[in-house]
Amino acid sequence: MRKRNLLASIILIITSILAGTLYTYKDGIFDLYRYSRSAVSYYGSRSQEVVEIQTRLKKWGYYDGKIDGVYGIKTYRAVRKFQAKNGLKVDGVAGSQTLAALGIPTGSTGQSSDNNNLNLLAHIIHGEARGEPYVGQVAVGAVILNRVRDSRFPNTIAGVIYQPGAFDAVADGQINLPPNETSYKAARDALNGWDPTGGAIYYYNPATAKSKWIWTREIITTIGKHNFAK
């Protein structure tokens, strides 16, 4: 009887200690659980999605490892490098925002996805074209959407916008400035199909453009300070 009572007391003490520990760290445990649920691909993952991540990172010069679908240390470091370069949270986890920036579909659909696209398009319009005539702001949005439809570019708005070296506003952080209502209106008009450029997939300011290559593109039209080309 004494042994059973002693055993019961030991079990009770251990249970109390464990319960206290879980309570003390409940917020951290909850955050870790929530984080793992929101993560899509991360260190240790093995999937076709990891193959896509590695392929795109290798194409853009971030990853020099083997494309094997295994999210190892090289993939982890490449993701962090990509995140740092593109203004994303640097955590080495390929969550929904990082996948979107890579141009890899995340399966998000419906109103939430539509709102994200509108918001992101308004940010890039504001960063790239604020101060331009309204039609010129719509034109910048149209170029991004034309790229989404072009097989030479990523097939999502986020993928196009965050493609390395594509837009100065991403490189210098102006994409993070809060858009005004005009930028949102221009984004809506572009999303609704207005394309003042006639199908352009490039634009540049001839007064500041430093790339010799961009001058070789055929100009379709000029709106405000920007030439729009194909």
mmCIF file of C-alpha atoms in Angstrom:
data_model
loop_
_atom_site.group_PDB
_atom_site.id
_atom_site.type_symbol
_atom_site.label_atom_id
_atom_site.label_comp_id
_atom_site.label_asym_id
_atom_site.label_seq_id
_atom_site.Cartn_x
_atom_site.Cartn_y
_atom_site.Cartn_z
ATOM 1 C CA MET A 1 0.000 0.000 0.000
ATOM 2 C CA ARG A 2 2.806 2.368 0.935
ATOM 3 C CA LYS A 3 4.570 1.635 -2.362
ATOM 4 C CA ARG A 4 1.391 2.374 -4.317
ATOM 5 C CA ASN A 5 0.887 5.624 -2.407
ATOM 6 C CA LEU A 6 4.523 6.589 -2.998
ATOM 7 C CA LEU A 7 4.213 5.809 -6.710
ATOM 8 C CA ALA A 8 0.977 7.807 -6.922
ATOM 9 C CA SER A 9 2.661 10.757 -5.177
ATOM 10 C CA ILE A 10 5.625 10.647 -7.577
ATOM 11 C CA ILE A 11 3.287 10.556 -10.597
ATOM 12 C CA LEU A 12 1.313 13.476 -9.180
ATOM 13 C CA ILE A 13 4.481 15.522 -8.648
ATOM 14 C CA ILE A 14 5.780 14.804 -12.170
ATOM 15 C CA THR A 15 2.393 15.647 -13.664
ATOM 16 C CA SER A 16 2.285 18.931 -11.754
ATOM 17 C CA ILE A 17 5.791 19.849 -12.892
ATOM 18 C CA LEU A 18 4.950 19.091 -16.530
ATOM 19 C CA ALA A 19 1.686 21.028 -16.322
ATOM 20 C CA GLY A 20 3.490 24.004 -14.816
ATOM 21 C CA THR A 21 6.156 23.889 -17.510
ATOM 22 C CA LEU A 22 3.567 23.731 -20.275
ATOM 23 C CA TYR A 23 1.686 26.639 -18.751
ATOM 24 C CA THR A 24 4.857 28.696 -18.403
ATOM 25 C CA TYR A 25 5.783 28.164 -22.049
ATOM 26 C CA LYS A 26 2.278 27.935 -23.485
ATOM 27 C CA ASP A 27 2.640 31.105 -25.571
ATOM 28 C CA GLY A 28 5.878 29.939 -27.116
ATOM 29 C CA ILE A 29 4.461 26.491 -27.822
ATOM 30 C CA PHE A 30 1.350 28.019 -29.372
ATOM 31 C CA ASP A 31 3.458 30.336 -31.543
ATOM 32 C CA LEU A 32 5.617 27.429 -32.665
ATOM 33 C CA TYR A 33 2.540 25.405 -33.555
ATOM 34 C CA ARG A 34 0.975 28.322 -35.411
ATOM 35 C CA TYR A 35 4.265 28.976 -37.218
ATOM 36 C CA SER A 36 4.587 25.360 -38.325
ATOM 37 C CA ARG A 37 1.004 25.444 -39.587
ATOM 38 C CA SER A 38 1.630 28.603 -41.595
ATOM 39 C CA ALA A 39 4.966 27.384 -42.985
ATOM 40 C CA VAL A 40 4.815 25.768 -46.405
ATOM 41 C CA SER A 41 8.350 24.455 -46.975
ATOM 42 C CA TYR A 42 11.148 24.611 -44.443
ATOM 43 C CA TYR A 43 14.392 22.928 -43.374
ATOM 44 C CA GLY A 44 13.967 19.173 -43.650
ATOM 45 C CA SER A 45 11.049 19.289 -46.123
ATOM 46 C CA ARG A 46 11.092 16.920 -49.103
ATOM 47 C CA SER A 47 8.641 17.685 -51.896
ATOM 48 C CA GLN A 48 8.075 18.783 -55.473
ATOM 49 C CA GLU A 49 7.569 22.275 -54.091
ATOM 50 C CA VAL A 50 11.159 22.236 -52.825
ATOM 51 C CA VAL A 51 12.262 21.268 -56.343
ATOM 52 C CA GLU A 52 10.468 24.375 -57.653
ATOM 53 C CA ILE A 53 12.084 26.542 -54.973
ATOM 54 C CA GLN A 54 15.553 25.209 -55.762
ATOM 55 C CA THR A 55 15.028 25.546 -59.518
ATOM 56 C CA ARG A 56 14.030 29.204 -59.326
ATOM 57 C CA LEU A 57 16.682 30.130 -56.800
ATOM 58 C CA LYS A 58 19.335 28.435 -58.938
ATOM 59 C CA LYS A 59 18.112 30.203 -62.080
ATOM 60 C CA TRP A 60 18.404 33.559 -60.316
ATOM 61 C CA GLY A 61 21.813 32.869 -58.803
ATOM 62 C CA TYR A 62 20.876 32.325 -55.156
ATOM 63 C CA TYR A 63 21.373 28.559 -55.010
ATOM 64 C CA ASP A 64 24.331 26.497 -56.213
ATOM 65 C CA GLY A 65 23.353 23.111 -54.850
ATOM 66 C CA LYS A 66 21.759 20.034 -56.367
ATOM 67 C CA ILE A 67 18.104 20.209 -57.354
ATOM 68 C CA ASP A 68 16.926 17.207 -55.378
ATOM 69 C CA GLY A 69 13.752 18.316 -53.590
ATOM 70 C CA VAL A 70 15.460 18.202 -50.201
ATOM 71 C CA TYR A 71 15.307 21.409 -48.138
ATOM 72 C CA GLY A 72 18.831 21.216 -46.719
ATOM 73 C CA ILE A 73 21.281 23.810 -45.468
ATOM 74 C CA LYS A 74 22.099 25.170 -48.947
ATOM 75 C CA THR A 75 18.423 25.671 -49.746
ATOM 76 C CA TYR A 76 17.870 27.266 -46.356
ATOM 77 C CA ARG A 77 20.725 29.727 -46.904
ATOM 78 C CA ALA A 78 19.581 30.500 -50.450
ATOM 79 C CA VAL A 79 16.042 31.239 -49.245
ATOM 80 C CA ARG A 80 17.410 33.586 -46.575
ATOM 81 C CA LYS A 81 19.546 35.376 -49.163
ATOM 82 C CA PHE A 82 16.519 35.738 -51.470
ATOM 83 C CA GLN A 83 14.360 37.035 -48.613
ATOM 84 C CA ALA A 84 16.968 39.615 -47.578
ATOM 85 C CA LYS A 85 17.354 40.846 -51.149
ATOM 86 C CA ASN A 86 13.627 41.239 -51.673
ATOM 87 C CA GLY A 87 12.470 42.872 -48.451
ATOM 88 C CA LEU A 88 10.880 39.759 -46.964
ATOM 89 C CA LYS A 89 11.131 38.420 -43.426
ATOM 90 C CA VAL A 90 14.503 36.652 -43.280
ATOM 91 C CA ASP A 91 13.735 33.346 -41.562
ATOM 92 C CA GLY A 92 14.767 30.732 -44.106
ATOM 93 C CA VAL A 93 11.198 29.438 -44.306
ATOM 94 C CA ALA A 94 9.423 29.341 -47.657
ATOM 95 C CA GLY A 95 6.057 30.509 -46.381
ATOM 96 C CA SER A 96 3.274 31.915 -48.521
ATOM 97 C CA GLN A 97 4.865 35.360 -49.013
ATOM 98 C CA THR A 98 8.237 33.948 -50.012
ATOM 99 C CA LEU A 99 6.615 31.445 -52.373
ATOM 100 C CA ALA A 100 4.560 34.239 -53.907
ATOM 101 C CA ALA A 101 7.721 36.307 -54.426
ATOM 102 C CA LEU A 102 9.288 33.286 -56.121
ATOM 103 C CA GLY A 103 6.252 33.033 -58.390
ATOM 104 C CA ILE A 104 5.208 29.650 -56.990
ATOM 105 C CA PRO A 105 1.424 29.254 -56.501
ATOM 106 C CA THR A 106 0.435 28.706 -52.878
ATOM 107 C CA GLY A 107 -3.113 27.548 -53.429
ATOM 108 C CA SER A 108 -4.673 30.701 -51.971
ATOM 109 C CA THR A 109 -7.832 31.652 -53.824
ATOM 110 C CA GLY A 110 -10.889 33.820 -53.538
ATOM 111 C CA GLN A 111 -11.376 37.236 -52.010
ATOM 112 C CA SER A 112 -8.251 37.109 -49.841
ATOM 113 C CA SER A 113 -6.030 36.467 -52.854
ATOM 114 C CA ASP A 114 -7.756 39.229 -54.832
ATOM 115 C CA ASN A 115 -7.184 41.697 -52.004
ATOM 116 C CA ASN A 116 -3.524 40.722 -51.740
ATOM 117 C CA ASN A 117 -3.024 41.262 -55.460
ATOM 118 C CA LEU A 118 -4.731 44.653 -55.365
ATOM 119 C CA ASN A 119 -2.697 45.751 -52.366
ATOM 120 C CA LEU A 120 0.632 44.596 -53.817
ATOM 121 C CA LEU A 121 -0.090 46.158 -57.208
ATOM 122 C CA ALA A 122 -1.005 49.456 -55.536
ATOM 123 C CA HIS A 123 2.268 49.380 -53.583
ATOM 124 C CA ILE A 124 4.419 48.899 -56.688
ATOM 125 C CA ILE A 125 2.474 51.538 -58.633
ATOM 126 C CA HIS A 126 2.952 54.003 -55.799
ATOM 127 C CA GLY A 127 6.641 53.141 -55.473
ATOM 128 C CA GLU A 128 7.360 53.287 -59.189
ATOM 129 C CA ALA A 129 4.971 55.880 -60.595
ATOM 130 C CA ARG A 130 3.622 58.290 -57.985
ATOM 131 C CA GLY A 131 3.762 61.780 -59.448
ATOM 132 C CA GLU A 132 3.131 60.434 -62.957
ATOM 133 C CA PRO A 133 -0.122 61.206 -64.807
ATOM 134 C CA TYR A 134 -2.944 58.912 -63.728
ATOM 135 C CA VAL A 135 -2.881 57.036 -67.031
ATOM 136 C CA GLY A 136 0.840 56.494 -66.514
ATOM 137 C CA GLN A 137 0.188 54.894 -63.129
ATOM 138 C CA VAL A 138 -2.367 52.537 -64.679
ATOM 139 C CA ALA A 139 0.197 51.782 -67.377
ATOM 140 C CA VAL A 140 2.764 50.605 -64.824
ATOM 141 C CA GLY A 141 0.178 48.240 -63.362
ATOM 142 C CA ALA A 142 -0.678 47.009 -66.858
ATOM 143 C CA VAL A 143 2.984 46.190 -67.576
ATOM 144 C CA ILE A 144 3.106 43.988 -64.486
ATOM 145 C CA LEU A 145 -0.064 42.156 -65.501
ATOM 146 C CA ASN A 146 1.266 41.748 -69.063
ATOM 147 C CA ARG A 147 4.345 40.077 -67.591
ATOM 148 C CA VAL A 148 2.193 37.700 -65.557
ATOM 149 C CA ARG A 149 0.620 36.535 -68.825
ATOM 150 C CA ASP A 150 3.993 36.269 -70.604
ATOM 151 C CA SER A 151 5.733 32.884 -70.313
ATOM 152 C CA ARG A 152 9.129 34.576 -69.942
ATOM 153 C CA PHE A 153 8.161 35.935 -66.531
ATOM 154 C CA PRO A 154 6.767 34.502 -63.269
ATOM 155 C CA ASN A 155 3.060 33.723 -63.467
ATOM 156 C CA THR A 156 1.911 35.656 -60.392
ATOM 157 C CA ILE A 157 1.794 39.352 -59.575
ATOM 158 C CA ALA A 158 4.050 38.849 -56.569
ATOM 159 C CA GLY A 159 6.470 36.748 -58.605
ATOM 160 C CA VAL A 160 6.786 39.449 -61.261
ATOM 161 C CA ILE A 161 7.183 42.268 -58.756
ATOM 162 C CA TYR A 162 9.787 40.486 -56.631
ATOM 163 C CA GLN A 163 11.764 39.028 -59.526
ATOM 164 C CA PRO A 164 15.354 40.051 -58.700
ATOM 165 C CA GLY A 165 16.395 43.318 -60.312
ATOM 166 C CA ALA A 166 13.043 43.908 -61.984
ATOM 167 C CA PHE A 167 11.931 47.103 -60.225
ATOM 168 C CA ASP A 168 13.849 49.912 -58.553
ATOM 169 C CA ALA A 169 11.090 50.410 -55.986
ATOM 170 C CA VAL A 170 11.703 46.904 -54.649
ATOM 171 C CA ALA A 171 15.473 47.362 -54.564
ATOM 172 C CA ASP A 172 15.372 50.689 -52.709
ATOM 173 C CA GLY A 173 12.424 49.874 -50.457
ATOM 174 C CA GLN A 174 9.940 52.382 -51.879
ATOM 175 C CA ILE A 175 7.503 49.525 -52.429
ATOM 176 C CA ASN A 176 6.951 49.617 -48.661
ATOM 177 C CA LEU A 177 5.562 53.169 -48.734
ATOM 178 C CA PRO A 178 1.805 53.283 -48.009
ATOM 179 C CA PRO A 179 -0.112 53.667 -51.293
ATOM 180 C CA ASN A 180 -2.563 56.540 -51.667
ATOM 181 C CA GLU A 181 -6.089 56.195 -53.015
ATOM 182 C CA THR A 182 -4.942 57.110 -56.528
ATOM 183 C CA SER A 183 -2.544 54.163 -56.546
ATOM 184 C CA TYR A 184 -5.335 51.830 -55.445
ATOM 185 C CA LYS A 185 -7.643 53.215 -58.128
ATOM 186 C CA ALA A 186 -4.945 52.744 -60.770
ATOM 187 C CA ALA A 187 -4.389 49.172 -59.579
ATOM 188 C CA ARG A 188 -8.111 48.425 -59.831
ATOM 189 C CA ASP A 189 -8.284 49.846 -63.358
ATOM 190 C CA ALA A 190 -5.292 47.756 -64.425
ATOM 191 C CA LEU A 191 -6.768 44.602 -62.859
ATOM 192 C CA ASN A 192 -10.051 45.345 -64.641
ATOM 193 C CA GLY A 193 -8.277 45.226 -67.993
ATOM 194 C CA TRP A 194 -7.273 48.794 -68.867
ATOM 195 C CA ASP A 195 -3.920 48.714 -70.662
ATOM 196 C CA PRO A 196 -2.844 52.160 -71.895
ATOM 197 C CA THR A 197 0.477 50.681 -73.085
ATOM 198 C CA GLY A 198 -0.858 48.473 -75.854
ATOM 199 C CA GLY A 199 0.745 45.333 -74.479
ATOM 200 C CA ALA A 200 4.096 46.622 -73.177
ATOM 201 C CA ILE A 201 6.182 44.415 -70.892
ATOM 202 C CA TYR A 202 8.904 46.992 -70.156
ATOM 203 C CA TYR A 203 9.025 50.632 -69.178
ATOM 204 C CA TYR A 204 11.819 53.026 -68.310
ATOM 205 C CA ASN A 205 12.586 56.671 -67.758
ATOM 206 C CA PRO A 206 14.904 57.741 -70.609
ATOM 207 C CA ALA A 207 16.330 60.519 -68.451
ATOM 208 C CA THR A 208 17.622 58.091 -65.823
ATOM 209 C CA ALA A 209 17.872 54.659 -67.487
ATOM 210 C CA LYS A 210 21.397 53.258 -67.214
ATOM 211 C CA SER A 211 20.886 49.905 -68.909
ATOM 212 C CA LYS A 212 22.002 49.890 -72.551
ATOM 213 C CA TRP A 213 19.865 46.809 -73.136
ATOM 214 C CA ILE A 214 16.594 48.563 -72.312
ATOM 215 C CA TRP A 215 17.248 51.074 -75.082
ATOM 216 C CA THR A 216 17.175 48.208 -77.606
ATOM 217 C CA ARG A 217 13.522 47.445 -76.883
ATOM 218 C CA GLU A 218 10.900 48.638 -79.349
ATOM 219 C CA ILE A 219 8.968 51.581 -77.892
ATOM 220 C CA ILE A 220 5.182 51.328 -78.137
ATOM 221 C CA THR A 221 4.234 54.585 -76.461
ATOM 222 C CA THR A 222 5.404 57.283 -74.079
ATOM 223 C CA ILE A 223 3.279 58.312 -71.102
ATOM 224 C CA GLY A 224 4.565 60.975 -68.747
ATOM 225 C CA LYS A 225 8.261 60.360 -68.100
ATOM 226 C CA HIS A 226 8.174 56.697 -69.067
ATOM 227 C CA ASN A 227 8.745 54.915 -72.375
ATOM 228 C CA PHE A 228 6.745 51.700 -72.639
ATOM 229 C CA ALA A 229 8.252 48.966 -74.775
ATOM 230 C CA LYS A 230 7.953 45.343 -75.847
#
